[in-house]
Amino acid sequence: MMHQASIEACAAEAERIARALEEAIEPEAVAVGVFERGKDRFEVFAHYPAPPPRDTLLLLIGQVAEGSALGALRIEELAPADWVTLSQGKRPPVRAGRFLVHGSHDRGRAPQHRFAVEIDAGQAFGTAHHASTRGCLLALDDILKRQRPRVVVDIGTGTGVLAIAASHALKQRVLASDSDPVAVATASANAGLNCARRQVNVLQAAGFAHPQLRNLSADLVFANLLDRTLRELGREFSRHVRSGGVAVLSGLTTDQACGVEAVYRAHGFVVERRIVLDGWATLVMRRRNTRKARATPRVLKRD
C-alpha cells in the first residue's frame, strides 16, 4: 500500500522542499512532485511504500523552508490504484512554445503538437509542470527559431525531458548526465518511451565529470539545478560552452538569479534573455565572442 506525504508552500520554497525529499535516504521516496494550487501556492507531494515518520519529514522540511509559512503536513494512505497514474492525474498536458509535455494518462488524448514528450511522475525530478522546466523549454523553443545547435548537453537531466525535447526538435544526438543512478535509469527509460533511445545518451556523472564530457565543447548546455550547484559549475561551463554558445540555467527563484548571473558574467557569459514564470527565473546566457553582446536582455513574464 502506497502512502503520500504532502505540504503546501509558496514558490520560493516548494522546489527546495521537493528536492530535499527526493534526495533523502531516510525515508526514501518512491516519487516526488510539485504542482500548482493557486497563485504563488504549490503542493509538494512524496510517495512512500510505508508510512513515513512525521517528525523526520518535519525536520527535513524545516531545514530547507527557512522559517517560511507552510501548510500542514498531511500523511495519508492511497487507495489501491496505480499511484503513478493517480499523481499524474493531477497534471494536464503542459505547453511551452512548440513543446507539449504530457503523462501516459493523456496518451492518444493530447492535442496534436509538433514536439510532444511523454513523461510520467517517478523517482526523478522534472515533468514540465514546474516553472523551472517550462522556462527551459521556452528558452529552447526561442533558441531554435534563430539557430541550430550541433552539440547539446543536459546537465542534471532528471527525467530527461529537456534532452528528449531537444533531440525531437533537432533530430540529432543529445548528451545528458545525472549523478543519481535512479535518474539515469529513469531518463534512459523515458528516452526509449519517446522513441529517442538512440538520440539521447544518458551518462552517470556529476556535472561534466565523465570521459565523454570532459573535453566536450558544446553549442547549448541546459542545467536545471539548485542555486549552489549552478554557482559551483560556473568555471566548468566556461570550459565546456564554446565561444558564442549558450547556457540555459534554471531552478532559481528570482532572488537567486542575480547571484548566479554575476558568477557566470565573471566567467565570460552575458545575459541574452531572462524568462520569469511564477516567481522562478530561467537565464539564457551566451558565452562572449568577438561580436558585441546585446546591451539589454529581453525579459519574458508569463502567468
mmCIF file with all atom_site columns, N, CA, C and O in Angstrom, residues 94 113 298:
data_model
loop_
_atom_site.group_PDB
_atom_site.id
_atom_site.type_symbol
_atom_site.label_atom_id
_atom_site.label_alt_id
_atom_site.label_comp_id
_atom_site.label_asym_id
_atom_site.label_entity_id
_atom_site.label_seq_id
_atom_site.pdbx_PDB_ins_code
_atom_site.Cartn_x
_atom_site.Cartn_y
_atom_site.Cartn_z
_atom_site.occupancy
_atom_site.B_iso_or_equiv
_atom_site.pdbx_formal_charge
_atom_site.auth_seq_id
_atom_site.auth_comp_id
_atom_site.auth_asym_id
_atom_site.auth_atom_id
_atom_site.pdbx_PDB_model_num
ATOM 1  N N  . VAL A 1 94  ? 1.210  20.088 -20.535 1.00 0.00 ? 94  VAL A N  1
ATOM 2  C CA . VAL A 1 94  ? 1.823  21.415 -20.393 1.00 0.00 ? 94  VAL A CA 1
ATOM 3  C C  . VAL A 1 94  ? 2.385  21.859 -21.733 1.00 0.00 ? 94  VAL A C  1
ATOM 4  O O  . VAL A 1 94  ? 3.167  21.133 -22.351 1.00 0.00 ? 94  VAL A O  1
ATOM 5  N N  . HIS A 1 113 ? 0.575  17.977 -31.569 1.00 0.00 ? 113 HIS A N  1
ATOM 6  C CA . HIS A 1 113 ? 1.565  19.016 -31.339 1.00 0.00 ? 113 HIS A CA 1
ATOM 7  C C  . HIS A 1 113 ? 2.848  18.612 -32.027 1.00 0.00 ? 113 HIS A C  1
ATOM 8  O O  . HIS A 1 113 ? 3.153  17.431 -32.144 1.00 0.00 ? 113 HIS A O  1
ATOM 9  N N  . ARG A 1 298 ? 16.356 40.637 -23.103 1.00 0.00 ? 298 ARG A N  1
ATOM 10 C CA . ARG A 1 298 ? 14.913 40.591 -23.146 1.00 0.00 ? 298 ARG A CA 1
ATOM 11 C C  . ARG A 1 298 ? 14.381 39.935 -21.880 1.00 0.00 ? 298 ARG A C  1
ATOM 12 O O  . ARG A 1 298 ? 15.005 39.033 -21.336 1.00 0.00 ? 298 ARG A O  1
#
